[in-house]
Coordinates of C-alpha atoms and ligand atoms in Angstrom, one line a residue:
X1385 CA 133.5 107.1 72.3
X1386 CA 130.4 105.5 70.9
X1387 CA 128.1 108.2 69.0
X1388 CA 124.7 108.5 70.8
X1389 CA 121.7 106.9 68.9
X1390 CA 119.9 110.1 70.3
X1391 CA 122.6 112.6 69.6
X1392 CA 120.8 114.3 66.5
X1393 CA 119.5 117.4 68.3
X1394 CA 122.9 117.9 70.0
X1395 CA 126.1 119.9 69.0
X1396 CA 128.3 119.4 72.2
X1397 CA 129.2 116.5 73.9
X1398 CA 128.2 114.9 76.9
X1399 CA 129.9 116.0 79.9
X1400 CA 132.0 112.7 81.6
X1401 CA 130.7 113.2 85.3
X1402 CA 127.0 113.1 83.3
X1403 CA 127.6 110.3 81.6
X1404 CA 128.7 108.4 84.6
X1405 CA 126.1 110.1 86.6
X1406 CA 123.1 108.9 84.4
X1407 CA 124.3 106.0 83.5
X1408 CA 122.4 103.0 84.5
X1409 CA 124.6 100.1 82.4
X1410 CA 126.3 99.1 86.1
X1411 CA 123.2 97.7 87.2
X1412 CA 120.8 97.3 84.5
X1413 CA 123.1 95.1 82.3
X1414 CA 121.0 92.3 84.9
X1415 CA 117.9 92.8 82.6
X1416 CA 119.9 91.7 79.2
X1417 CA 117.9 88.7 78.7
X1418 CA 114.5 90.2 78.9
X1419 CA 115.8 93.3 76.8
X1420 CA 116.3 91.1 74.3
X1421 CA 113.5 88.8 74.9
X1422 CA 111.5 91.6 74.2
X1423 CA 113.0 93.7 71.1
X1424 CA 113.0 90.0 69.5
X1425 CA 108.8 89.6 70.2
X1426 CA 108.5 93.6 69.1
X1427 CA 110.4 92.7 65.8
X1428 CA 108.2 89.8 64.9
X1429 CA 104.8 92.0 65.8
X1430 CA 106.8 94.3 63.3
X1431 CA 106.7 92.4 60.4
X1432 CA 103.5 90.6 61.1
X1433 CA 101.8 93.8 61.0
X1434 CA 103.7 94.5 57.7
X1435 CA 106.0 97.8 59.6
X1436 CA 109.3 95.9 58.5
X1437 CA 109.4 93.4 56.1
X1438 CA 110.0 89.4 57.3
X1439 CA 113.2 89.5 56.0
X1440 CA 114.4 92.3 58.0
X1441 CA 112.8 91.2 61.3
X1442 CA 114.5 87.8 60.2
X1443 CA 117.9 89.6 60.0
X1444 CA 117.3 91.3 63.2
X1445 CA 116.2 88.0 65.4
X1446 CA 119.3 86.7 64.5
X1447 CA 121.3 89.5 65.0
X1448 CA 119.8 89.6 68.6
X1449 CA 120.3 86.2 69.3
X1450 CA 124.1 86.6 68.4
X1451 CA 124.0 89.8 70.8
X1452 CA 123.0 87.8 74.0
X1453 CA 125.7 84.8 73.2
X1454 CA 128.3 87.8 73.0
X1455 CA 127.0 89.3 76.2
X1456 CA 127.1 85.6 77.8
X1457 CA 130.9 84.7 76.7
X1458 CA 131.7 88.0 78.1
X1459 CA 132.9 89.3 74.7
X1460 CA 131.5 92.7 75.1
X1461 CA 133.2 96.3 77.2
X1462 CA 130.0 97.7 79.0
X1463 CA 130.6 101.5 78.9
X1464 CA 128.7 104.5 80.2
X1465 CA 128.4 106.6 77.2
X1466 CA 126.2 104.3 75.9
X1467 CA 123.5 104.5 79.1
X1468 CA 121.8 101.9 79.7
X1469 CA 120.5 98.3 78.6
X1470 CA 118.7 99.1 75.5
X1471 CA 121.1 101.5 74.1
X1472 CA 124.0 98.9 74.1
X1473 CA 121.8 96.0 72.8
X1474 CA 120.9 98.3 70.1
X1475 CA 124.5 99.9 69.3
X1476 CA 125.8 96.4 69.3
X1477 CA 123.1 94.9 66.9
X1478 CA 124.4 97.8 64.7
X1479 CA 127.8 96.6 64.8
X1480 CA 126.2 93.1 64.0
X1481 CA 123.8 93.6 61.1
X1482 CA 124.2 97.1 60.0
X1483 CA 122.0 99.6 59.8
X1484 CA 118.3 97.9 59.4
X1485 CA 119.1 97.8 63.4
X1486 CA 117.8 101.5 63.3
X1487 CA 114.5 99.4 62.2
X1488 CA 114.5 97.7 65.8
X1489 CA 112.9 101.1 68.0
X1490 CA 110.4 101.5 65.5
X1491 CA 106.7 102.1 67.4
X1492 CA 108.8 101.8 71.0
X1493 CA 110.3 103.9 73.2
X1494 CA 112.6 103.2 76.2
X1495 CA 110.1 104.5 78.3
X1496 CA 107.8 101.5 77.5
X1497 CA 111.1 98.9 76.9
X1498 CA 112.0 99.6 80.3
X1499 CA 108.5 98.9 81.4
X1500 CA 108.8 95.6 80.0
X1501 CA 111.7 94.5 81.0
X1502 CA 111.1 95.0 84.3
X1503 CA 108.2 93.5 84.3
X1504 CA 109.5 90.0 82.8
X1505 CA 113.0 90.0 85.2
X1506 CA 109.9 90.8 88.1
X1507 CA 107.4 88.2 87.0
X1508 CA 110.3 85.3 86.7
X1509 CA 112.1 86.0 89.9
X1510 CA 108.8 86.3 91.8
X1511 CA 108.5 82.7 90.7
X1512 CA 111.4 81.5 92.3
X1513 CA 110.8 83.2 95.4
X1514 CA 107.4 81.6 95.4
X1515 CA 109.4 78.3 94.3
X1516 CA 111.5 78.5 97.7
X1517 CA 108.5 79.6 100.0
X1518 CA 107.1 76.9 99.0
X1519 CA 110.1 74.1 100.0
X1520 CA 110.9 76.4 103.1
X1521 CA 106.9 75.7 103.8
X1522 CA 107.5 71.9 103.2
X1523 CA 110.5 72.2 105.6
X1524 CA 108.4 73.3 108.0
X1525 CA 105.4 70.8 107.7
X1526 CA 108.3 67.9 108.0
X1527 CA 109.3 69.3 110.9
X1528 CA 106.1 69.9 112.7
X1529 CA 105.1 66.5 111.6
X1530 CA 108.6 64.8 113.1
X1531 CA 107.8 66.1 116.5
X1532 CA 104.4 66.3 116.7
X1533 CA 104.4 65.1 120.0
X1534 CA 106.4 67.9 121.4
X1535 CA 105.2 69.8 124.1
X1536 CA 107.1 73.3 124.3
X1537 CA 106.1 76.7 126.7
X1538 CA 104.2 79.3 124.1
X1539 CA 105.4 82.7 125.3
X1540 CA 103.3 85.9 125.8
X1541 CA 105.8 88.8 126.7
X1542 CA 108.5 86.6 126.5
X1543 CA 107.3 84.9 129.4
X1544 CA 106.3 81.4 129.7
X1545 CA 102.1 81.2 129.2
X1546 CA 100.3 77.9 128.7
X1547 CA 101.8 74.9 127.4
X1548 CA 101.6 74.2 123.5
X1549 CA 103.1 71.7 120.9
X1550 CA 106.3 72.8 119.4
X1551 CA 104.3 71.7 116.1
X1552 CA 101.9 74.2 116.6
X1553 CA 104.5 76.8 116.9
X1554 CA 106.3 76.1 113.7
X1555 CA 103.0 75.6 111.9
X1556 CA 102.5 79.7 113.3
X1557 CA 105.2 80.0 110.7
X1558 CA 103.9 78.1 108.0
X1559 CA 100.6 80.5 108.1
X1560 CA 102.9 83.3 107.9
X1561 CA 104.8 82.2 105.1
X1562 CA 101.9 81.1 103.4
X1563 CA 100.2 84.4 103.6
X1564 CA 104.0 85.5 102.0
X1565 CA 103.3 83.4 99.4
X1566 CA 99.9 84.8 98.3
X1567 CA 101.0 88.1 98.5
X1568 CA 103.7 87.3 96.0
X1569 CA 101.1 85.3 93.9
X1570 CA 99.1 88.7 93.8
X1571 CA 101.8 91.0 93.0
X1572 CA 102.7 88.5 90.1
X1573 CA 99.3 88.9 88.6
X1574 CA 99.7 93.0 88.2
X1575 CA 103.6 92.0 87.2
X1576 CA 102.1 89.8 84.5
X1577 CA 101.0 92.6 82.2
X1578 CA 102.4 94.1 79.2
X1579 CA 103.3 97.3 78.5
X1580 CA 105.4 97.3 75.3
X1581 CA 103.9 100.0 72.6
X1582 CA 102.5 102.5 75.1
X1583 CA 105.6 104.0 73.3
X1584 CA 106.9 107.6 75.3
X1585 CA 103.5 108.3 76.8
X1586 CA 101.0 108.6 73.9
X1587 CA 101.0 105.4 71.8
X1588 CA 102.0 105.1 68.3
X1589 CA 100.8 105.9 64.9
X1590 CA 102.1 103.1 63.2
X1591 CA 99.4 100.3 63.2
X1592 CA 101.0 98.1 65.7
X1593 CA 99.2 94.5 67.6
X1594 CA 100.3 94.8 71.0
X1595 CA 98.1 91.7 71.7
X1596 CA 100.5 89.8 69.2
X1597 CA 103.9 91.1 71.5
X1598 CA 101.9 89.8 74.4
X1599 CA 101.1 86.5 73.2
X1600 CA 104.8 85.8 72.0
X1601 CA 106.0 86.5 75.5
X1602 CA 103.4 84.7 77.4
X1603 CA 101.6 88.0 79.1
X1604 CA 97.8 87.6 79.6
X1605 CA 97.1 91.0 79.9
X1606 CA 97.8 93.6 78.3
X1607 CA 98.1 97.3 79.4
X1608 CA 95.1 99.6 78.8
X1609 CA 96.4 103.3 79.4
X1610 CA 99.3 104.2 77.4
X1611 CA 99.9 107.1 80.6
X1612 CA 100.2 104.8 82.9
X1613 CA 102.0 102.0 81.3
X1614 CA 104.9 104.0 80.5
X1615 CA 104.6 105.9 84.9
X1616 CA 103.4 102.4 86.9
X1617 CA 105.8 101.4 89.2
X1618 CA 103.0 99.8 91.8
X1619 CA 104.0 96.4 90.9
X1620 CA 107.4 97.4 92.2
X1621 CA 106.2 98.9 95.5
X1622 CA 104.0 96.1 95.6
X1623 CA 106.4 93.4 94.9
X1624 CA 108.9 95.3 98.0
X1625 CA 106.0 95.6 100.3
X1626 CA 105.5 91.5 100.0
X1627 CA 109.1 91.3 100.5
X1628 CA 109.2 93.7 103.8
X1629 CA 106.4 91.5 105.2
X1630 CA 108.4 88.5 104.7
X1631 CA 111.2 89.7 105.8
X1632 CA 109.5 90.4 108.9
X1633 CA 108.4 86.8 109.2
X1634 CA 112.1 85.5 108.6
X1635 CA 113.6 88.3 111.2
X1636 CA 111.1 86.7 114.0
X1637 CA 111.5 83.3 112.9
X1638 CA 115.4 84.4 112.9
X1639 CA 115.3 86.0 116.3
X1640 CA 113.7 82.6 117.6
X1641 CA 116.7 80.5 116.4
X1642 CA 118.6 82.5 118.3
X1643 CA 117.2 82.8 121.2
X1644 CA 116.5 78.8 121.4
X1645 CA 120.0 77.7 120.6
X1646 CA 121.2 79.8 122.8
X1647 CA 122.2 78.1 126.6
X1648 CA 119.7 80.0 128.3
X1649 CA 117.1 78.6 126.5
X1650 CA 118.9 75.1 124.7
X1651 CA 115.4 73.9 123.1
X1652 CA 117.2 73.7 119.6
X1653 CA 120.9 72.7 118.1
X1654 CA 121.7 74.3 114.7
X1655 CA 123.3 72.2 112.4
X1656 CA 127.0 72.6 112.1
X1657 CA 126.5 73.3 108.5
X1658 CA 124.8 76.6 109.4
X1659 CA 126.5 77.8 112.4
X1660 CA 130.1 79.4 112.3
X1661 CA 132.5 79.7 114.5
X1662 CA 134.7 82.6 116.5
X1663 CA 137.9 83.5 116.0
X1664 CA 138.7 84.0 119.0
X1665 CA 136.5 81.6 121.6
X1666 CA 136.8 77.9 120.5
X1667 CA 134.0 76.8 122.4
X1668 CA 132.1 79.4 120.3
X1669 CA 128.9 78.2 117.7
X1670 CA 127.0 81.1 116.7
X1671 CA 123.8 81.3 114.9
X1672 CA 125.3 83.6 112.4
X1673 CA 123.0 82.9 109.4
X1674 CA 119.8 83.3 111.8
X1675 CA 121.3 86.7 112.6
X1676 CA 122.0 87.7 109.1
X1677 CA 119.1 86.7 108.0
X1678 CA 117.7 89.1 110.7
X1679 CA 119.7 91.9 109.7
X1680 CA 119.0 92.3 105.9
X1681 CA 116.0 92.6 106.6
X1682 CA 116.6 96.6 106.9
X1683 CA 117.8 96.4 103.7
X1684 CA 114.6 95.6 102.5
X1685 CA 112.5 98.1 104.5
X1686 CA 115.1 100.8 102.6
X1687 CA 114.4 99.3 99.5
X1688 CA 110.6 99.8 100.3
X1689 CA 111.3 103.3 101.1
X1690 CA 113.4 104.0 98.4
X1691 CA 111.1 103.3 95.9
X1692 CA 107.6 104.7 97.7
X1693 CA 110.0 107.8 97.8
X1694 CA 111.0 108.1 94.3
X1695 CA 107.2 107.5 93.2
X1696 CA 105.7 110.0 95.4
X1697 CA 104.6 113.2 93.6
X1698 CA 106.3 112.2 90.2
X1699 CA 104.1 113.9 87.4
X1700 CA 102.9 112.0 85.0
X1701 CA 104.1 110.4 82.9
X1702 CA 107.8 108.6 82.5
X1703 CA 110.2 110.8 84.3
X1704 CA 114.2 109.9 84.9
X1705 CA 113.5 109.4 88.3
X1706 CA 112.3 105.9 87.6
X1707 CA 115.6 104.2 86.6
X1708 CA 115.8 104.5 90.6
X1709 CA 113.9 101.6 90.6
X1710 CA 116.4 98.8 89.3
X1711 CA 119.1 98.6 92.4
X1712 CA 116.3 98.6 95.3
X1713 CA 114.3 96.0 93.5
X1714 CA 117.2 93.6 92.6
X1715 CA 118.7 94.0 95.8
X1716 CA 115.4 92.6 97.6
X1717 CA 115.0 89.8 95.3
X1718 CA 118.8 88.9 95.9
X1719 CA 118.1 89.5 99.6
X1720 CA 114.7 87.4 100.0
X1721 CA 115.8 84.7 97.4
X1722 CA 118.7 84.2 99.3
X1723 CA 116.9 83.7 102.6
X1724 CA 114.2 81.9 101.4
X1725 CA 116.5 79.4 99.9
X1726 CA 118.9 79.5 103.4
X1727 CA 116.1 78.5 105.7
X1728 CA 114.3 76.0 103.4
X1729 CA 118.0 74.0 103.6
X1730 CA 118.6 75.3 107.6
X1731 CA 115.3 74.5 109.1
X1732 CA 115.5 70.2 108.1
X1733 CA 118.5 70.1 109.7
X1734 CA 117.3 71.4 113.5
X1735 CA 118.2 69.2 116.5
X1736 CA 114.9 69.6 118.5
X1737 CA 115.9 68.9 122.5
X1738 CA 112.7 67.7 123.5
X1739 CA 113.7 67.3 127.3
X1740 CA 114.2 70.4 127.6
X1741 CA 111.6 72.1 126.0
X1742 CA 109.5 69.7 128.0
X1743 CA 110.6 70.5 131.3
X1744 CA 110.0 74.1 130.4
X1745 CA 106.8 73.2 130.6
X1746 CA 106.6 72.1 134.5
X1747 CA 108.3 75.3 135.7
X1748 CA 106.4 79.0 135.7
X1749 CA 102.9 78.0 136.5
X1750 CA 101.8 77.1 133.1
X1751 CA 98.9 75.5 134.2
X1752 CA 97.3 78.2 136.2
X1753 CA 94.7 79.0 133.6
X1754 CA 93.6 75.5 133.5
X1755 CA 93.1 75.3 137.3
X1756 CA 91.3 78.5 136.8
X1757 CA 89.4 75.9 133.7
X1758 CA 89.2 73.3 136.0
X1759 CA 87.2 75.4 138.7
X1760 CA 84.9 76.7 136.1
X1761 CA 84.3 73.1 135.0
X1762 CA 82.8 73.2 138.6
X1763 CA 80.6 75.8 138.2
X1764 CA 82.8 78.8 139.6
X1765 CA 82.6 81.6 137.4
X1766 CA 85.5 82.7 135.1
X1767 CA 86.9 85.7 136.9
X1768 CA 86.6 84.1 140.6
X1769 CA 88.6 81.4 139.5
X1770 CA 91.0 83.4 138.3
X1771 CA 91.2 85.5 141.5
X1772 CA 91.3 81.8 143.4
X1773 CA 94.1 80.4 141.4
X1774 CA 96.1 83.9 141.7
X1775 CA 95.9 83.2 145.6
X1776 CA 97.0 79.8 145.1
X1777 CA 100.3 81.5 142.5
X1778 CA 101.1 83.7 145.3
X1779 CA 101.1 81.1 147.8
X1780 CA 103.0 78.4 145.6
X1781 CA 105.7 81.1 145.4
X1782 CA 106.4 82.0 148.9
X1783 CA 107.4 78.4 148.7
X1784 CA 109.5 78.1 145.4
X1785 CA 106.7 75.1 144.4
X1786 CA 104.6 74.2 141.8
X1787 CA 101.2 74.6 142.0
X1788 CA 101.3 70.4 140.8
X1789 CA 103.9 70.7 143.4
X1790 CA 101.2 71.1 146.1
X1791 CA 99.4 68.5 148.4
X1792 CA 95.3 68.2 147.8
X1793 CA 95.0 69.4 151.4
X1794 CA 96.9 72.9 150.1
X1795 CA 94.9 73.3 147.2
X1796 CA 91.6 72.8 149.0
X1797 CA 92.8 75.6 151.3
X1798 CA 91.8 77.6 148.3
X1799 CA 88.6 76.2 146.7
X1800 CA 86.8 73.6 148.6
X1801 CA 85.9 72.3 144.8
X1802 CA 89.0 71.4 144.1
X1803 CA 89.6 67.3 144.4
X1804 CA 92.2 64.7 143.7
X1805 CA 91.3 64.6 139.9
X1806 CA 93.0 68.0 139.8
X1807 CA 96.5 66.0 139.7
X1808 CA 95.6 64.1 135.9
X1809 CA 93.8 67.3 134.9
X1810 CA 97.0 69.2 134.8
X1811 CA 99.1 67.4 132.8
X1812 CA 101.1 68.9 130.1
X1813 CA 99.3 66.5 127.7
X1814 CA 95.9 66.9 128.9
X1815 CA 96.5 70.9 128.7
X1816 CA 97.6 70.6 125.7
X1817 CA 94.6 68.4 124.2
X1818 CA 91.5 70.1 125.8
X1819 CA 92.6 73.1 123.4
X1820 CA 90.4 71.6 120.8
X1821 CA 88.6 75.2 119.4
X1822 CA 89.7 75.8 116.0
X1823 CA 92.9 76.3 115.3
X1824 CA 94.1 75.6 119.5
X1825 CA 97.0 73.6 119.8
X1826 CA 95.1 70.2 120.4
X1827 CA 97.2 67.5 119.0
X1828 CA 94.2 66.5 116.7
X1829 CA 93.9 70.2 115.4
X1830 CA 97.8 70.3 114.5
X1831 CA 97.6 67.1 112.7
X1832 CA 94.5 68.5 110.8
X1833 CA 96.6 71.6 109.7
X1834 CA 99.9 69.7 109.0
X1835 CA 97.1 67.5 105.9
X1836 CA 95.9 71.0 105.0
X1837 CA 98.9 72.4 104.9
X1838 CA 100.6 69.6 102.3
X1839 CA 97.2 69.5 100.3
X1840 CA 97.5 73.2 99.9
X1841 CA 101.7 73.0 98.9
X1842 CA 100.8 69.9 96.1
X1843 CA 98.2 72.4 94.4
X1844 CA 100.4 75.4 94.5
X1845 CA 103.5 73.7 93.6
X1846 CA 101.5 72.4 90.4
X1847 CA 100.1 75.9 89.7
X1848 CA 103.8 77.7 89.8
X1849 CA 105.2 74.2 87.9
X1850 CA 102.0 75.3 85.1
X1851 CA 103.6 78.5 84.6
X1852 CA 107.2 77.7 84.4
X1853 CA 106.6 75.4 81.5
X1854 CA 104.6 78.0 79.6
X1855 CA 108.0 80.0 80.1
X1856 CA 107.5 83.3 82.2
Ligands
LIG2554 N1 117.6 103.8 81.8 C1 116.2 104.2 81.8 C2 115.5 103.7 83.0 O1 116.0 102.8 83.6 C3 115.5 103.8 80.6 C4 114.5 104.7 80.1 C5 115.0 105.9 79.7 N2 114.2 106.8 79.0 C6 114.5 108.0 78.7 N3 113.7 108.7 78.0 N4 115.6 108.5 79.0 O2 114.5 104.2 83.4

């Protein structure tokens, strides 16, 4: 057994079910990078504010740098008497330059190490999510642009409602998505502070630059209560909170795939390189990833949960409690990354059955409101019109037709105003195209969106592309 760096005040030993019990190595071995990241910025600060001398801090960035190869060829045993992240990056620096590695934790603590590390494994992978929103976004502008002539039925209730482009419908999604994306961008921006020398809750008396540490690893901001930069976990909640909400977008959009490609519906075919089969049924091609993607999202709502549980009531300031906060938060970024990155390939590769969706369209009285429009066009108010057209619905169903599917003579038997121009008035095209207010499906209004849309994704794409070349 390794002897603990904190073991001065203690005679006995550690009980084994303890050690494994508070152990955090299984999961937070993930943050190696940014552990060392980080002790190699706080050494430099070190020596520039003349705490350990250059050629200590020189020893000790090398020393580090030899630690994370090691960790990457696999060269090291991870083991739970050593605790976490920063205790085996520091016992192994031991082992590798000797003992100025007890200079390393000089004006730190854990409590604000962990902080940090968090924070730059957080602000990186937020990145990447944003990364894939934004190609799963450009899937979906393709694809709206492809079929933009597409007319589909949009659904209240589940029940068909008023004709709509299919466009229109996937560019639903991209607002969605996009209001994903800006809640990941804000969360990033509270990520993107640094905590390092808030020490265990009070600060330090050695004359430290905290501004310098922040500079060297690319943090704008740094932290302004040492209390609080040592007990904040909000950027945590904040970051799982985005996530549930996306999650929820990719469960509906999920639910949708499945529902379409299924026979009853058949308005989509999903590509054989995202379907599996059964082992049982050979005719059998099943929207598995659609329905995974679907299901994790509980996951993520626990995660959520999980961590607003942990936080609630804690006392200030750092208390044990917190290293609850790794395993939530890495599983939703594995979990969101994932399906980010699974639809952005999935969605390109949709077979769109446009007959189909089309003749959707013709059956269910889906142009009832616009007779009732077309009636107000003649002066008959709103509410009347609907009462008229209901008639006509009721009457149209006694005998299994259409209300297109009537004669002139049959219509006027419900509003003398009603003339032969009804028959042009009603096409799906024409309903779709009077819907010109603002943001209506009106082919004219989806095109507009789809330019907005790719103006918008070109400007964020070069603000994420900004950041990853400064590195963060
Ligand atoms: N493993 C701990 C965590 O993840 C690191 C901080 C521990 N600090 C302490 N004083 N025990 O939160």
């Amino acid at each position: 057994m390794t002897r603990k760096l904190w073991g001065g005040r203690f005679s006995e030993k550690t009980n084994r079910s303890v050690e494994a019990f508070t152990s955090s190595i299984d999961f937070d071995k993930n943050l190696y990078f940014y552990d060392i990241q980080g002790s190699v910025a706080h050494c430099k600060m070190l020596a520039r504010a003349g705490i350990i001398t250059e050629e200590e801090a020189s020893t000790l960035v090398a020393g580090l740098s030899r630690v994370r190869r090691n960790i990457e060829r696999g060269s090291y045993r991870f083991d739970d008497s050593l605790e976490d992240i920063h205790m085996h990056v520091e016992t192994w620096l031991l082992q590798d330059v000797g003992k100025v590695a007890h200079k390393l934790h000089t004006a730190r603590s854990r409590n604000d190490q962990v902080a940090l590390d968090i924070r730059m494994y957080l602000r990186h992978e937020t990145l990447h999510i944003i990364e894939l929103l934004i190609l799963l976004r450009q899937a979906l502008l393709e694809l709206a642009q492809k079929h933009i002539d597409v007319v589909f039925p949009g659904y209240t209730h589940l029940q068909r409602a008023q004709p709509v482009l299919f466009s229109h419908h996937l560019m639903a999604y991209f607002e969605m998505f996009t209001r994903d994306t800006n809640r990941f961008w804000d969360g990033f921006n509270r990520t993107n502070v640094m905590p390092l020398g808030s020490a265990a809750l009070a600060g330090t008396t050695y004359p430290i630059d905290r501004h310098y540490t922040a500079e060297l690893l690319n943090f704008p901001e740094v932290s302004s209560n040492s209390i609080d930069s040592v007990s904040d976990r909000d950027f945590v909640i904040e970051f799982l909170s985005a996530a549930s909400i996306c999650m929820v977008h990719f469960s509906r959009i999920s639910e949708e795939m499945v529902l379409w490609s299924s026979s009853e519906f058949r308005f989509i075919e999903l590509s054989d390189a995202f379907t599996t089969g059964s082992s049982i049924m050979p005719q059998k091609k099943n929207p598995d990833v659609a329905e995974l993607v679907r299901g994790k999202t509980g996951r993520v709502f626990g995660n959520l949960v999980a961590m607003l549980t942990v936080m609630k009531s804690l006392p200030l300031a750092y208390n044990r409690d917190m290293q609850e906060d790794k395993e939530p938060l890495f599983d939703a970024v594995k979990t969101v990354t994932a399906c980010a990155d699974i639809y952005a390939g999935m969605l390109p590769n949709i077979k769109i059955n446009k007959e189909v969706m089309e003749k959707a369209t013709m059956e269910g009285f889906l142009n009832a409101t616009d007779l009732a429009d077309y009636l107000v066009t003649k002066g008959v108010a709103f509410r009347e019109a609907h009462a008229v057209v209901g008639k006509a619905v009721q009457y149209a169903l006694g005998l299994k037709k259409e209300l297109h599917e009537l004669s002139l003579l049959e219509l006027k038997s419900f509003s003398s105003l009603i003339s032969e121009d009804i028959f042009s008035f009603l096409t799906v095209e024409k309903m779709v195209d009077r819907r010109k207010s603002y943001g209506g499906t009106s082919k004219k209004m989806v095109v507009d969106a789809i330019e907005t849309g790719k103006a918008r994704l070109e400007k964020e794409m070069q603000k994420h592309n900004d950041l990853i070349s400064i590195e963060v």
